[in-house]
Amino acid sequence: MLSDLLRWGGKRPGQPDTPGEASARSGGEPVVSSKAFPKFLTALGHQPAPPVLVDFGPVIGSNVSFFGDQLGCKLFIEDLFADFDRHARAGTLDALAGTFPTRFRHAEASVDGILCWDIFDFLPKAAAPALAREVLRMLRPGGVVMGFFCTSSVPRSPFLKYEIVDEKSLRHRPHAGGGGPKHALQNRDIIKMFEGLMVSDSFLLKNNIREILLKRRS
Amino acid sequence: MWKRDEAAKPNTPAAPGAGSQPASTPLAAEAAPSRPVTEPQRGQERSTVNIGKSVVIKGELNGSEDLTIEGQVEGKIELRQNVLTIGPNGRIKAQVFAKSVIILGEVTGNVTASEKVDIRDNGSVDGDITSPRVAIAEGAHFRGSIDMQKGAVKGEGKSAPASTPVSSQSSSTQSSGSQATTATPAAAGANR
């Protein structure tokens, strides 16, 4: 009884400390707070008209609903992880870079925001700059790009899909597909690759993921 | 206590005289489904027409009733005031225009809905969606773009006088997915 009273002001028996802890108990899919995502949303919210958004990840229903509710935007799903997987299975990863110039139907400077997630970690050396060139082409002045970059290379890593929990946190969920090796890009390589964009924000998370927000000067 | 009871009472005796009231308040619209009034109209709206598995239609499909398609349709489907359901066996290669679209089968073509598009588990869409609300279930396939700009649909519709309060009640009974947005963007009609 007394112990119940003493506990009253603090943490309750079933109450988790963090969302991550909550997910760990509920099934192991970690919820990770994101520093860059709220800034990405803020930047899109400042657009004068409903924004045009490109998502390089797989389609996630709750993300679609989130963007519809929050931004009322036009969303293009361009699942590059599926492309990667298809080429990896066919053994034609070297040809992936060549597909990018014709892959996207967006006009020059027509997109307000691009969600790259961690696709650049997986891309072969020739494909990463080719995709960056397309990002630069599509992005309108004032547009923003969000990407996640690992800090150390991994010989083989599964794909993750990033489900939006709220404005500040993402659930990292396993994603169908073979995955692949992850290459750690140096900061200078990222800056060089996206020449023409400025690094608006960069965060190193506790899980050693760099969240980088790039912006095209308006 | 007493005052609360009194305040609650007027709702029940109001029913007999309800016919004389202008049914413009949202309360009246919500209460309507529980009353057995206007049977012919409601019965007509709720009736759903089915297109069976073996039916193949090539051309334009127009209507003013809810429709479930289990067969194949190629061309154009227009049910601007009604709900279109593509059943698990439905195979559509068409431009689709409806009030709400529920997809359990396969759609190849652009889908435009004035209220909601709902792609259920195992449903598949290859094309662009234009609707203020879109729900995509886990396990559904989608390839294309989603335009959720408020007012984007109205610009395309040629006849959409939807002024009846019935539409608001039917959308709220749809599956979970997303919630109705409260704020509409100021620059709704802006084209980019």
XYZ file of C-alpha atoms in Angstrom:
410
model
C 0.000 0.000 0.000
C 2.699 2.440 1.064
C 4.850 1.378 -1.855
C 1.935 2.106 -4.182
C 1.619 5.612 -2.768
C 5.344 6.264 -3.114
C 5.211 5.162 -6.719
C 2.318 7.485 -7.447
C 4.357 10.436 -8.674
C 6.890 8.457 -10.624
C 6.875 5.735 -13.205
C 3.915 3.375 -13.090
C 4.466 -0.374 -13.224
C 3.567 -0.790 -16.876
C 4.752 2.576 -18.081
C 7.846 2.538 -20.292
C 10.629 5.143 -20.112
C 11.022 5.741 -23.786
C 9.192 4.762 -26.937
C 12.120 2.491 -27.734
C 11.651 0.637 -24.506
C 7.958 0.352 -25.278
C 8.629 -1.260 -28.622
C 11.287 -3.547 -27.211
C 8.675 -4.957 -24.894
C 5.964 -5.115 -27.497
C 7.884 -6.992 -30.165
C 11.415 -5.749 -30.721
C 10.921 -3.225 -33.519
C 12.766 -0.219 -32.150
C 11.253 3.216 -32.186
C 14.069 5.704 -32.650
C 13.657 9.387 -32.131
C 14.724 11.401 -35.126
C 16.300 14.839 -35.012
C 16.212 15.518 -38.721
C 12.661 14.427 -39.487
C 10.938 17.231 -37.522
C 13.144 19.731 -39.340
C 12.313 18.100 -42.653
C 8.610 18.475 -41.882
C 9.063 22.081 -40.790
C 10.889 22.908 -43.999
C 8.095 21.359 -46.066
C 5.473 23.142 -43.998
C 7.015 26.462 -44.996
C 6.308 25.844 -48.665
C 3.695 28.258 -49.993
C 1.696 25.532 -51.783
C 1.007 21.888 -50.884
C 4.396 20.248 -51.256
C 5.480 17.593 -53.707
C 7.283 14.794 -51.912
C 9.302 11.876 -53.263
C 9.862 8.807 -51.099
C 12.654 6.439 -52.102
C 11.428 3.835 -49.621
C 8.733 1.195 -49.892
C 5.086 2.153 -49.580
C 3.962 2.267 -45.957
C 0.276 2.938 -45.422
C 0.646 4.795 -42.158
C 3.310 7.065 -43.661
C 1.000 7.899 -46.541
C -1.780 8.755 -44.089
C 0.643 10.796 -42.006
C 1.768 12.924 -44.931
C -1.811 13.314 -46.110
C -2.954 14.516 -42.721
C 0.070 16.669 -41.935
C 0.916 18.159 -45.285
C -1.893 17.383 -47.737
C 0.897 16.806 -50.193
C 1.454 15.028 -53.464
C 3.509 11.968 -52.700
C 5.493 9.924 -55.197
C 6.568 6.478 -54.053
C 9.744 5.480 -55.882
C 10.821 2.292 -54.139
C 14.528 2.175 -54.910
C 15.049 -0.647 -52.428
C 12.904 -2.826 -54.682
C 14.998 -1.736 -57.678
C 18.182 -2.578 -55.798
C 16.818 -5.940 -54.781
C 15.727 -6.775 -58.314
C 19.149 -5.931 -59.719
C 20.931 -7.739 -56.887
C 18.956 -10.917 -57.562
C 19.642 -10.667 -61.279
C 23.321 -9.940 -60.656
C 23.096 -6.636 -62.532
C 23.840 -4.169 -59.745
C 26.426 -2.485 -61.954
C 23.624 -1.496 -64.317
C 21.608 0.199 -61.575
C 23.328 3.560 -62.041
C 22.307 3.592 -65.687
C 18.622 3.279 -64.832
C 18.393 6.457 -62.770
C 18.339 9.068 -65.566
C 15.167 7.505 -66.980
C 13.745 6.211 -63.699
C 12.121 9.404 -62.456
C 9.340 11.207 -64.291
C 9.697 14.423 -62.336
C 10.489 17.612 -64.151
C 13.505 19.697 -63.279
C 13.124 21.632 -60.015
C 9.644 20.259 -59.368
C 10.034 18.492 -56.017
C 9.957 20.066 -52.557
C 11.194 17.183 -50.448
C 12.970 13.872 -50.948
C 13.134 11.086 -48.390
C 16.227 9.065 -49.205
C 16.253 7.090 -45.951
C 19.430 4.932 -46.045
C 19.455 3.987 -49.733
C 22.843 5.656 -50.304
C 24.487 3.243 -47.862
C 23.507 0.308 -50.073
C 24.197 1.756 -53.519
C 27.291 0.701 -55.451
C 29.971 3.360 -55.893
C 28.858 4.384 -59.359
C 25.156 4.431 -58.530
C 25.306 6.798 -55.547
C 26.521 9.864 -57.506
C 24.109 9.032 -60.326
C 21.190 9.097 -57.913
C 22.497 12.261 -56.245
C 22.514 13.945 -59.669
C 18.831 13.047 -60.104
C 18.063 14.390 -56.632
C 19.752 17.649 -57.541
C 17.856 17.824 -60.807
C 14.426 17.207 -59.282
C 14.747 19.410 -56.231
C 13.368 22.903 -56.469
C 15.085 25.872 -54.788
C 14.258 25.769 -51.093
C 13.619 22.016 -51.273
C 14.996 19.599 -48.682
C 16.498 16.112 -48.736
C 16.721 13.796 -45.761
C 19.137 10.880 -45.720
C 20.480 8.429 -43.165
C 24.106 7.373 -43.399
C 25.926 4.701 -41.443
C 29.273 5.443 -39.801
C 30.952 2.119 -40.458
C 30.703 -0.302 -43.349
C 28.828 -3.559 -42.825
C 29.403 -6.610 -45.077
C 25.726 -7.464 -45.148
C 22.733 -5.670 -43.704
C 19.004 -6.203 -44.125
C 16.811 -3.444 -45.465
C 14.844 -1.455 -42.959
C 11.682 0.471 -43.561
C 11.048 3.568 -41.546
C 7.520 3.841 -40.277
C 6.582 7.248 -38.978
C 5.303 7.033 -35.419
C 4.934 10.760 -34.927
C 6.714 13.977 -35.902
C 9.750 13.044 -33.844
C 10.146 9.304 -34.026
C 10.396 6.484 -36.523
C 9.889 2.780 -36.071
C 12.655 0.770 -37.720
C 10.999 -2.278 -39.196
C 12.453 -5.166 -41.155
C 11.699 -4.945 -44.834
C 11.352 -7.738 -47.332
C 14.339 -7.992 -49.619
C 17.806 -9.408 -49.562
C 19.554 -6.352 -48.247
C 23.200 -5.928 -49.077
C 26.511 -4.520 -47.974
C 26.440 -1.052 -46.454
C 29.171 1.381 -47.404
C 30.047 4.154 -44.999
C 30.312 7.449 -46.841
C 32.538 10.127 -45.376
C 30.968 13.498 -44.683
C 33.158 15.103 -47.343
C 32.009 12.507 -49.876
C 28.374 13.271 -49.099
C 28.968 17.000 -49.417
C 30.825 16.477 -52.687
C 28.155 14.155 -54.024
C 25.415 16.695 -53.349
C 27.371 19.661 -54.591
C 24.830 22.408 -55.071
C 22.991 21.573 -51.856
C 24.026 22.802 -48.440
C 24.058 20.636 -45.333
C 21.331 22.276 -43.307
C 21.536 19.936 -40.295
C 23.544 16.882 -39.365
C 22.978 14.680 -36.330
C 24.863 11.678 -35.045
C 22.403 9.448 -33.212
C 23.225 7.050 -30.408
C 22.849 4.140 -32.815
C 25.696 5.631 -34.905
C 23.431 6.715 -37.726
C 24.028 10.131 -39.213
C 20.839 11.948 -40.091
C 21.631 14.588 -42.656
C 19.315 17.254 -43.970
C 20.354 18.938 -47.189
C 18.761 22.006 -48.594
C 18.802 23.708 -51.945
C 19.332 27.403 -51.662
C 16.267 29.365 -52.700
C -28.319 16.148 -11.758
C -31.901 17.375 -12.416
C -30.831 19.911 -14.961
C -28.792 17.372 -16.848
C -31.771 15.033 -17.169
C -33.952 17.838 -18.414
C -31.404 18.831 -20.942
C -31.211 15.300 -22.238
C -34.984 14.843 -22.498
C -35.821 17.173 -25.375
C -33.918 14.919 -27.780
C -36.390 12.054 -27.440
C -39.717 13.844 -27.804
C -38.322 15.908 -30.604
C -38.507 12.915 -32.931
C -42.219 13.158 -33.802
C -41.902 16.761 -34.854
C -38.574 16.255 -36.528
C -40.049 16.301 -39.983
C -40.805 19.968 -39.730
C -37.255 20.897 -38.774
C -34.722 21.888 -41.339
C -32.279 18.983 -41.282
C -29.221 21.079 -41.745
C -27.428 20.541 -38.447
C -24.758 17.880 -38.212
C -26.669 16.335 -35.310
C -29.635 15.675 -37.539
C -27.407 14.023 -40.100
C -25.853 11.743 -37.497
C -29.183 10.750 -36.022
C -30.705 9.901 -39.365
C -29.378 6.363 -39.804
C -30.915 5.182 -36.527
C -34.443 6.184 -37.579
C -36.487 4.042 -39.932
C -37.478 7.027 -42.059
C -37.144 7.688 -45.785
C -36.825 3.984 -46.474
C -37.101 4.101 -50.245
C -34.279 6.616 -50.608
C -31.961 4.922 -48.169
C -32.738 1.528 -49.546
C -31.831 2.730 -53.024
C -28.552 4.220 -51.895
C -27.436 1.190 -49.992
C -28.205 -1.327 -52.686
C -25.002 -2.617 -54.177
C -24.727 -4.003 -57.650
C -22.319 -6.825 -58.254
C -20.397 -7.611 -61.394
C -19.560 -11.272 -61.137
C -16.323 -13.118 -61.685
C -17.094 -14.247 -65.209
C -18.155 -10.827 -66.485
C -15.804 -8.888 -68.749
C -16.666 -5.300 -69.614
C -14.802 -3.222 -72.152
C -15.837 0.388 -72.396
C -17.319 2.994 -70.105
C -19.145 2.126 -66.909
C -21.341 4.831 -65.353
C -23.766 4.593 -62.472
C -25.400 6.066 -59.418
C -25.348 3.030 -57.159
C -22.657 1.409 -55.091
C -20.895 -1.209 -57.156
C -18.785 -4.247 -56.425
C -16.692 -5.639 -59.246
C -15.411 -9.188 -59.125
C -14.889 -9.490 -62.858
C -12.787 -7.612 -65.388
C -13.311 -4.071 -66.569
C -11.264 -2.249 -69.178
C -11.909 1.378 -70.044
C -13.411 3.873 -67.628
C -15.517 3.599 -64.464
C -17.482 6.569 -63.178
C -19.484 6.422 -59.939
C -18.888 9.912 -58.715
C -21.492 9.810 -55.955
C -21.021 6.211 -54.879
C -18.724 3.624 -53.429
C -16.845 1.344 -55.773
C -15.457 -1.907 -54.390
C -13.002 -3.927 -56.409
C -13.383 -7.405 -54.977
C -10.518 -9.864 -54.489
C -11.171 -11.326 -57.942
C -11.641 -7.975 -59.659
C -9.176 -7.027 -62.394
C -9.461 -3.452 -63.565
C -7.584 -1.721 -66.341
C -9.344 1.587 -66.286
C -9.504 5.159 -65.154
C -11.629 5.121 -62.023
C -13.713 7.986 -60.634
C -15.859 7.454 -57.526
C -16.757 8.905 -54.169
C -14.890 6.153 -52.349
C -12.915 3.270 -53.749
C -12.147 0.094 -51.820
C -9.610 -2.128 -53.523
C -9.105 -5.780 -52.715
C -8.228 -6.882 -56.230
C -6.032 -5.399 -58.952
C -6.273 -1.980 -60.505
C -4.101 -0.709 -63.317
C -4.909 2.906 -64.039
C -5.463 6.155 -62.246
C -7.920 6.247 -59.348
C -9.697 9.443 -58.363
C -11.980 9.595 -55.331
C -13.618 12.613 -53.766
C -13.550 11.041 -50.301
C -11.282 8.087 -49.811
C -9.238 5.380 -51.459
C -8.699 2.282 -49.375
C -6.272 -0.363 -50.630
C -6.821 -3.412 -48.479
C -4.506 -6.319 -47.762
C -3.558 -8.038 -51.054
C -5.091 -5.189 -53.029
C -2.933 -3.801 -55.809
C -2.799 -0.462 -57.601
C -0.501 0.482 -60.448
C -1.340 4.078 -61.179
C -1.798 7.475 -59.650
C -4.260 8.091 -56.843
C -6.000 11.400 -56.278
C -7.994 11.588 -53.067
C -7.968 13.615 -49.850
C -7.695 10.421 -47.817
C -5.747 7.331 -48.710
C -5.359 4.188 -46.610
C -2.964 1.459 -47.674
C -2.954 -1.758 -45.695
C 0.123 -3.774 -44.835
C 0.589 -6.274 -47.636
C -1.034 -4.117 -50.281
C 0.841 -3.273 -53.451
C 1.058 0.246 -54.741
C 3.130 1.820 -57.449
C 2.553 5.401 -58.479
C 1.857 8.761 -56.933
C -0.669 9.876 -54.356
C -2.165 13.332 -54.571
C -3.723 14.228 -51.245
C -3.989 17.936 -51.867
C -7.321 19.106 -50.546
C -9.550 20.195 -53.372
C -7.467 18.439 -56.009
C -10.322 16.083 -56.849
C -12.969 18.765 -57.212
C -11.005 20.438 -59.970
C -11.179 17.302 -62.096
C -14.828 16.380 -61.521
C -17.315 17.556 -64.099
C -20.460 17.064 -61.990
C -20.077 16.803 -58.257
C -22.893 18.660 -56.545
C -22.555 16.476 -53.414
C -24.458 18.707 -51.036
C -26.310 15.999 -49.154
C -25.180 15.337 -45.581
C -25.293 11.584 -46.247
C -21.767 11.596 -47.610
C -20.247 12.655 -44.289
C -21.798 9.762 -42.444
C -20.768 7.112 -44.947
C -17.124 8.163 -44.935
C -16.874 7.892 -41.170
C -17.806 4.236 -41.276
C -14.839 3.363 -43.469
C -11.931 1.346 -42.078
C -9.381 2.847 -39.710
C -6.195 3.875 -41.589
C -6.307 7.621 -41.466
C -8.361 10.220 -39.710
C -10.222 13.035 -41.315
C -8.147 16.148 -41.401
C -9.403 19.140 -39.533
C -7.654 21.897 -41.387
C -7.757 22.492 -45.106
C -4.750 24.143 -46.675
C -5.366 27.702 -47.708
C -3.872 27.253 -51.155
C -6.013 24.235 -51.902
C -6.603 24.768 -55.577
C -3.050 25.745 -56.396
C -1.558 23.804 -59.244
C 2.085 23.130 -59.427
